[in-house]
Short mmCIF file of C-alpha atoms in Angstrom, two decimals:
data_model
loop_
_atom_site.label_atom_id
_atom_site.label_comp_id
_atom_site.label_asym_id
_atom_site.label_seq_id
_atom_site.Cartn_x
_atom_site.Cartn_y
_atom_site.Cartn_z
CA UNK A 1 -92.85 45.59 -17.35
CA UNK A 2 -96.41 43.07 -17.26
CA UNK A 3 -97.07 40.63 -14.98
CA UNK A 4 -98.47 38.18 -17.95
CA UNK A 5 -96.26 36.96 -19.60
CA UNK A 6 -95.08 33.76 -18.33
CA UNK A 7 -91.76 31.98 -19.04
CA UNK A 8 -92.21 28.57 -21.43
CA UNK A 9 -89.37 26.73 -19.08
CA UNK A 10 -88.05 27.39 -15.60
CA UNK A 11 -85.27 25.75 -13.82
CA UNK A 12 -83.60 26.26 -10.54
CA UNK A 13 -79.86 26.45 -10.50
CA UNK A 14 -77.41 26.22 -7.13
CA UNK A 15 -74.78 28.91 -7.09
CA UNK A 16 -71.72 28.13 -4.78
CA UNK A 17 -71.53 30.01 -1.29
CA UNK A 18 -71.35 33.64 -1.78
CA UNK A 19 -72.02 33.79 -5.32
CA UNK A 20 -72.50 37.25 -6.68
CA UNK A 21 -75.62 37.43 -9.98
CA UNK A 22 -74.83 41.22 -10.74
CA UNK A 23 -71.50 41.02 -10.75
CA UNK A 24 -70.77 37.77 -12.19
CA UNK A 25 -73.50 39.34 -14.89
CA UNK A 26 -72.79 42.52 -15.72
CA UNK A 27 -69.82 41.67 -18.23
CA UNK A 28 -72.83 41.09 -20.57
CA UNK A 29 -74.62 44.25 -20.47
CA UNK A 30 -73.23 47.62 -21.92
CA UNK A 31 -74.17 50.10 -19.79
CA UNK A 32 -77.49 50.12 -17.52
CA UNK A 33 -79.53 50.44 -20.75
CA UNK A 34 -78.33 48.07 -22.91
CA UNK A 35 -81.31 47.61 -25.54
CA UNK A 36 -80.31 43.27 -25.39
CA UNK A 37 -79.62 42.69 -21.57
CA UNK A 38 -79.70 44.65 -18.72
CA UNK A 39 -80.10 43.91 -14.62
CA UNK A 40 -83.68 45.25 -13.50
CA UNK A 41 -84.16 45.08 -9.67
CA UNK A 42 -81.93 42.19 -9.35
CA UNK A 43 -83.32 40.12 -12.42
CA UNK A 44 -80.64 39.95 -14.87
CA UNK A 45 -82.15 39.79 -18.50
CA UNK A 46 -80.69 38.71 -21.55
CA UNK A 47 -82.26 38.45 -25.13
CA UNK A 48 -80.69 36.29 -27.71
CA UNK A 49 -81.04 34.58 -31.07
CA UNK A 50 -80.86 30.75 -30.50
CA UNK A 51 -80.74 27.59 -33.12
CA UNK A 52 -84.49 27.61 -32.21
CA UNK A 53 -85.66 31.51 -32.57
CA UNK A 54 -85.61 34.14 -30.30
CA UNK A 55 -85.23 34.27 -26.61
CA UNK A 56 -85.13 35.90 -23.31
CA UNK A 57 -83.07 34.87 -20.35
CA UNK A 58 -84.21 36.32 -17.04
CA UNK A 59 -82.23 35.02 -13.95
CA UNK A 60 -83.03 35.74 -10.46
CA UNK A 61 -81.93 35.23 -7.16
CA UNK A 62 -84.45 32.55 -5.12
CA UNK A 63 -84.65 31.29 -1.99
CA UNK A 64 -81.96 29.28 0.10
CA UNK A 65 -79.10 30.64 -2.43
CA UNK A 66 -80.99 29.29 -5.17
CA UNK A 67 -80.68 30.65 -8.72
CA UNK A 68 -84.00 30.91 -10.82
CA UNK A 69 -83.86 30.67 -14.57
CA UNK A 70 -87.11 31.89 -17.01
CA UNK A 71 -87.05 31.28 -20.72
CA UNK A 72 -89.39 32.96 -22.87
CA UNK A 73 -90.02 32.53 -27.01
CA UNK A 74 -89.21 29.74 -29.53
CA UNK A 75 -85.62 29.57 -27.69
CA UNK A 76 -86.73 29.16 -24.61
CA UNK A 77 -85.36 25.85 -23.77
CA UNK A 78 -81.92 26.73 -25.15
CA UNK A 79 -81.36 29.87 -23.02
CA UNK A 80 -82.41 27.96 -19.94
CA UNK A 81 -80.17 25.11 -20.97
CA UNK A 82 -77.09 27.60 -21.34
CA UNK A 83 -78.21 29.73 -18.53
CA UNK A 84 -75.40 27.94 -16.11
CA UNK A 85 -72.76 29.13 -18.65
CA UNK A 86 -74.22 32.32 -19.11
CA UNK A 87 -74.48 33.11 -15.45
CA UNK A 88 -70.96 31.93 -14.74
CA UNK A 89 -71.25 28.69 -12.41
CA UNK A 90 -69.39 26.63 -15.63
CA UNK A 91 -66.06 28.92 -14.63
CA UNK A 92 -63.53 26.91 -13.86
CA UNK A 93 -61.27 28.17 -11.28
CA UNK A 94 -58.99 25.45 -11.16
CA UNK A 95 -55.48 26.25 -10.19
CA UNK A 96 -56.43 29.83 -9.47
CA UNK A 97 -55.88 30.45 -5.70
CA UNK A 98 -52.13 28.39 -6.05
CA UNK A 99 -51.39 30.82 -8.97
CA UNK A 100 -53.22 33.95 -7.03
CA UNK A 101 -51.35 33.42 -3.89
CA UNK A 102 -47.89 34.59 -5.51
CA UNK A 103 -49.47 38.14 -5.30
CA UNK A 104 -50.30 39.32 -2.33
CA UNK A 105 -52.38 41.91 -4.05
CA UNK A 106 -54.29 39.48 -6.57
CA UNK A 107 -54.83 36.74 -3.20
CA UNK A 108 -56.56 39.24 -1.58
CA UNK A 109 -58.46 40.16 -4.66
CA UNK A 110 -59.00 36.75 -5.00
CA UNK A 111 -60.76 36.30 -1.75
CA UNK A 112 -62.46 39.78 -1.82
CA UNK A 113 -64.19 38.82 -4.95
CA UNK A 114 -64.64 34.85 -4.50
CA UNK A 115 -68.10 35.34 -5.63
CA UNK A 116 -67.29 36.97 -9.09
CA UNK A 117 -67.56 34.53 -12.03
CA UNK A 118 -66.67 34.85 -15.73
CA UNK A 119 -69.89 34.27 -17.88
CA UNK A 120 -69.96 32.23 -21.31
CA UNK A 121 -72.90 32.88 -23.74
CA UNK A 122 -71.77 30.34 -25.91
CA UNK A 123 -72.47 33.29 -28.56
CA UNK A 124 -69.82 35.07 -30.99
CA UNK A 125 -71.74 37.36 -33.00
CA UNK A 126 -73.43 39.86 -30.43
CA UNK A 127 -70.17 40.27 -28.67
CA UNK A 128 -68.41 41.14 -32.17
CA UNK A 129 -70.83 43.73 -33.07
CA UNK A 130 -70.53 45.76 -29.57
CA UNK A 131 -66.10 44.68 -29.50
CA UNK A 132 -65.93 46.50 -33.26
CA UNK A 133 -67.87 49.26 -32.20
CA UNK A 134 -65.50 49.83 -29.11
CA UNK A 135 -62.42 50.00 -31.24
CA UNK A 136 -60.40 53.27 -30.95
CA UNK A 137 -63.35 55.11 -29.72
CA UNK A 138 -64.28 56.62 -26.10
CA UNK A 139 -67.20 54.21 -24.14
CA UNK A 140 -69.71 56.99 -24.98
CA UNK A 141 -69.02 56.81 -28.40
CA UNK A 142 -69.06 53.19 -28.39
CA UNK A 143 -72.25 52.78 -26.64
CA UNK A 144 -74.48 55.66 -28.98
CA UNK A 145 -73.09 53.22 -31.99
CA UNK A 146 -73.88 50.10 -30.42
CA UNK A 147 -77.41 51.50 -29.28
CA UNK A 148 -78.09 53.01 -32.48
CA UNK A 149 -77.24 49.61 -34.59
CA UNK A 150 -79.01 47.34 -31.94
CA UNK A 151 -82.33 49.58 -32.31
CA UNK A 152 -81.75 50.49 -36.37
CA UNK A 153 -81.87 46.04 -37.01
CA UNK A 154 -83.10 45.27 -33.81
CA UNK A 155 -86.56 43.14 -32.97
CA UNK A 156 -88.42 43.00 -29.88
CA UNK A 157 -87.25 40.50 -27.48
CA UNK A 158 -89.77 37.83 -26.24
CA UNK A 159 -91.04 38.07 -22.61
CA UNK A 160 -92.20 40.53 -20.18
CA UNK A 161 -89.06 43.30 -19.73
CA UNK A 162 -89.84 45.85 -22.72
CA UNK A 163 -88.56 47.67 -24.11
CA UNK A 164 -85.63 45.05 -24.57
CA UNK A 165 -84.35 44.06 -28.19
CA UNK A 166 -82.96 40.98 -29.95
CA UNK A 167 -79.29 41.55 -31.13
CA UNK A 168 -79.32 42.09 -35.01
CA UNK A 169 -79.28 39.16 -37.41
CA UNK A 170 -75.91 38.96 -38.76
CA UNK A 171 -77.83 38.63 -42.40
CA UNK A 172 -79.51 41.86 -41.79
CA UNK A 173 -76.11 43.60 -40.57
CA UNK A 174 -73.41 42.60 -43.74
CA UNK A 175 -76.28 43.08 -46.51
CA UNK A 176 -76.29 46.75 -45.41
CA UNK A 177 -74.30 49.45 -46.73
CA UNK A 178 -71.38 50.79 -44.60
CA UNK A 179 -72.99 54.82 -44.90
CA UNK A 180 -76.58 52.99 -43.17
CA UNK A 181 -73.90 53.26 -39.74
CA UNK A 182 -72.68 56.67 -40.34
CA UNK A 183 -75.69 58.61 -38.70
CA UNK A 184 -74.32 56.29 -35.67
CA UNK A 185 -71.00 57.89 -35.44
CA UNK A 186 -69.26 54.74 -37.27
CA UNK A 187 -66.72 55.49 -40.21
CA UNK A 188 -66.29 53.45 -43.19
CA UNK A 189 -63.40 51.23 -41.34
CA UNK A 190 -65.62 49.88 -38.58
CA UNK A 191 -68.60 49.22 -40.74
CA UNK A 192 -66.79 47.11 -43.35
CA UNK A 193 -64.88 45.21 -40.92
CA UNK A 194 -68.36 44.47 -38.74
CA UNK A 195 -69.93 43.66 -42.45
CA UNK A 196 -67.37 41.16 -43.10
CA UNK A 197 -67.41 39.60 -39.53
CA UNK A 198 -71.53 39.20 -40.14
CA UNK A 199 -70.64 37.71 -43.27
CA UNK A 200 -68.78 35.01 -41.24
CA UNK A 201 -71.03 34.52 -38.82
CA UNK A 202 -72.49 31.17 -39.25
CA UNK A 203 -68.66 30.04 -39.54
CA UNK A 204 -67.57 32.27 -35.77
CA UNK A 205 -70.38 30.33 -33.95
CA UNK A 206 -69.47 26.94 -35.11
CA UNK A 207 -65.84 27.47 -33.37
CA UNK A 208 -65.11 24.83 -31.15
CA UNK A 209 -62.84 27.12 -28.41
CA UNK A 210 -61.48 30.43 -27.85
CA UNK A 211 -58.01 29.30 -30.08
CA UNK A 212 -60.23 28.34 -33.32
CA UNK A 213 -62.35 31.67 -32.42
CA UNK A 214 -59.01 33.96 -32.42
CA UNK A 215 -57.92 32.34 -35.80
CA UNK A 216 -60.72 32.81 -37.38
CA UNK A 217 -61.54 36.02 -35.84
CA UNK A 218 -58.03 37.66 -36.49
CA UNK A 219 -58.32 36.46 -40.41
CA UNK A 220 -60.69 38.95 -40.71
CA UNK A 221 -59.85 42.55 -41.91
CA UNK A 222 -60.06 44.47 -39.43
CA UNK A 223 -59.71 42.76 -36.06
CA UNK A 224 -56.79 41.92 -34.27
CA UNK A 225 -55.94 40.57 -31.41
CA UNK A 226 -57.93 43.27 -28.65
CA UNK A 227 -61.23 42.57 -30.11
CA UNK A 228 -60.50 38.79 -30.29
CA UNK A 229 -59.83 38.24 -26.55
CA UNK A 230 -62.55 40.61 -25.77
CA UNK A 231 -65.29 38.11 -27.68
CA UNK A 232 -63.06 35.15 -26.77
CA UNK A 233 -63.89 36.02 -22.96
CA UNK A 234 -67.69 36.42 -23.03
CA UNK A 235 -68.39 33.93 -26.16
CA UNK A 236 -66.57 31.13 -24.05
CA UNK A 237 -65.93 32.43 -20.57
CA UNK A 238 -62.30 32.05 -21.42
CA UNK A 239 -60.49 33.21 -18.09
CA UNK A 240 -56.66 33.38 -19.92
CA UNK A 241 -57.80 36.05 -22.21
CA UNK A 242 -55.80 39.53 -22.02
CA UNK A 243 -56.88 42.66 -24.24
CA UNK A 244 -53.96 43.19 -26.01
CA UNK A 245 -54.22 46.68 -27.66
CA UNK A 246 -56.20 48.30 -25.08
CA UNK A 247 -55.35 51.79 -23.98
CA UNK A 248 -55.79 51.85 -19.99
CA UNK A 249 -54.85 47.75 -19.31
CA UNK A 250 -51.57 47.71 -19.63
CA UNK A 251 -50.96 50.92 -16.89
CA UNK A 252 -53.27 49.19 -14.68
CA UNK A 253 -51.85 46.16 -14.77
CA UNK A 254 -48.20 47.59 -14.75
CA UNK A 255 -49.70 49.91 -11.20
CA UNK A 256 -51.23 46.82 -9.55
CA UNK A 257 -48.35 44.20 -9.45
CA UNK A 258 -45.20 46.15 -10.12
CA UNK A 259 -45.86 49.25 -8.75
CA UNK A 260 -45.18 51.30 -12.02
CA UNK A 261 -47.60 53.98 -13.23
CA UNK A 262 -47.13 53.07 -16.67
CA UNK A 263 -46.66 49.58 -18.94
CA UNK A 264 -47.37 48.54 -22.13
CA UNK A 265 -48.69 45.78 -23.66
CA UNK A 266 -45.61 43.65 -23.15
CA UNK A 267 -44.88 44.74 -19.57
CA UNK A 268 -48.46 43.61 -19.16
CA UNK A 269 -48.17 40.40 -20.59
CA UNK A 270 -44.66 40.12 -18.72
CA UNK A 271 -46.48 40.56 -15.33
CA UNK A 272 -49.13 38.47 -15.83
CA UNK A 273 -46.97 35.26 -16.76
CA UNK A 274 -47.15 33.58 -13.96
CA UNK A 275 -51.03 33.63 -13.60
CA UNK A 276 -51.00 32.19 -17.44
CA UNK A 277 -54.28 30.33 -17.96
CA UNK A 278 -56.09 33.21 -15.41
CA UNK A 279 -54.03 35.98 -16.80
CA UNK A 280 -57.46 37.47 -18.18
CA UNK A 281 -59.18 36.80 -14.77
CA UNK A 282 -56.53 38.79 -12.82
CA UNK A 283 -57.56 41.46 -15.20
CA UNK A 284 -61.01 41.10 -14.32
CA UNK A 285 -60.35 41.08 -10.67
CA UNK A 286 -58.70 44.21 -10.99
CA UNK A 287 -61.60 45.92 -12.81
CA UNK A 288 -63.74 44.70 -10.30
CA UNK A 289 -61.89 46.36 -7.43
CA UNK A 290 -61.58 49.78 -9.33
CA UNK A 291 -57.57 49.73 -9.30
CA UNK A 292 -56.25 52.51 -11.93
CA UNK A 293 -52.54 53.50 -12.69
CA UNK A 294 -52.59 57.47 -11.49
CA UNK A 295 -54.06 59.70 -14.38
CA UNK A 296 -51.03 62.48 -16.19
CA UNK A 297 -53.16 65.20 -17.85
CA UNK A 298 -56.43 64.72 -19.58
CA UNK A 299 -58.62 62.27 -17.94
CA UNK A 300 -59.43 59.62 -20.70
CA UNK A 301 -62.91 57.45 -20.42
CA UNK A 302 -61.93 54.15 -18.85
CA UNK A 303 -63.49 52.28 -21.85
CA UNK A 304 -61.75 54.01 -24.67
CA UNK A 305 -59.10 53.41 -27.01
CA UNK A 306 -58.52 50.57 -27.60
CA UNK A 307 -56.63 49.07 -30.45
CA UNK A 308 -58.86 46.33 -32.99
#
């Protein structure tokens, strides 16, 4: 990484009390070597496409509690001007502690974690591309496909982190043939349906909110309702959504406030009623913690499986 480079804009953000950067953050990277964002001794970097070109994102911790915000490229100003959103101090955790404090479990998660906030790129498209990747494979799997299609379309990112790479132009991604994924371990049924989604692209990122986003996101071959809430939560920091579909959730959920090793998707949804409008933040909590439903025979990668 060079010294030279310096950012186009800054601006200096205040975080609430105890606000945590890495872990309100790391939601938006996949894996510690994401190609488009990663966190680099405490510097969280993000590289986008904006209305305005390319950008990079790099927030870091300053002094007094202070957040510091760097934009670099043509996008500059727009990445510092959503970097509140994207570093979670837009989540709104109204009502939350009232509806937390009917579980013992999910007040003291509550409390444990008061630091943890849901980020909101204000972006559809990149989180589509690594959500259809993730369908019905393990995380390893996931991640080599994502890599692979990030770095086969993928541009250098403005600023001074490199290697770090712009997420594909959705263009560039539904003019290509589905067998151009193959070599990245993606059949036929994943590339068409992330060709099509590219194909709607411009139309995804003009949704207003996370209900337009799931209609127009489920009308597409291809994806249901697991990848919806999973773009519906980072595109728009929407704390109510719940991955429907996915493998491990449900047990975990079913373990943590019932009790029962094993639950499925509407056992989850039954449990998490009455935190409806945080029901997808309880879930987060209870990644954050590391609380599993006990394993039965083969271990199974935590981020596997899931539905579309």
């Amino acid at each position: 990484m060079s010294g030279v480079t310096e950012p186009a804009v800054r601006r200096t953000l205040r975080p609430p009390a105890g606000y945590r950067l890495a872990a309100s953050v790391r939601s938006l990277t996949f894996s510690t070597y994401d190609p488009c964002a990663r966190i680099v001794a405490g510097t969280f970097w993000w590289a986008t496409r904006t209305p305005a070109g390319p950008a990079t994102l790099a927030l870091r911790p300053a002094g007094g509690g202070d957040l510091l915000a760097e934009g670099y490229g043509p996008g500059a100003d727009w990445a510092v001007q959503q970097a509140e959103a994207v570093a979670g101090l837009r989540d709104d955790l109204t009502g939350f502690a009232e509806l937390a404090g009917a579980h013992p479990l999910v007040a003291r998660l509550a409390a444990r974690h008061a630091g943890l906030r849901m980020p909101a790129t204000g972006q559809l498209f990149p989180r589509v591309l690594r959500a259809i990747l993730e369908q019905k494979v393990t995380g390893t799997e996931a991640y080599r496909a994502y890599s692979a299609t990030v770095r086969h379309f993928g541009e250098p990112a403005p600023g001074p982190l490199q290697p770090l790479l712009l997420p594909p132009e959705p263009a560039a991604v539904a003019a290509a043939p589905y067998w151009v994924f193959h070599p990245f371990g993606v059949e036929q049924k994943r590339a068409d349906t992330l060709r099509r989604a590219a194909a709607e692209a411009d139309r995804l990122e003009r949704c207003a909110d996370p209900v337009e986003a799931t209609r127009r996101l489920t009308a597409i071959r291809g994806i249901g309702p697991w990848t919806a809430a999973e773009v519906a939560r980072i595109a728009f920091g929407d704390p109510d959504a719940v991955s429907v579909g996915d493998y491990h959730v449900p047990n975990t959920v079913a373990w943590a406030l019932a009790g029962e090793p094993r639950g499925d998707d509407a056992r989850m949804l039954a449990l998490l009623e009455p935190f409806r409008g945080h029901r997808g933040r309880v879930c987060l909590l209870l990644a954050a913690e590391g609380v599993h439903a006990p394993r039965y025979g083969p271990r199974m990668p935590i981020r596997s499986f899931a539905r579309y």
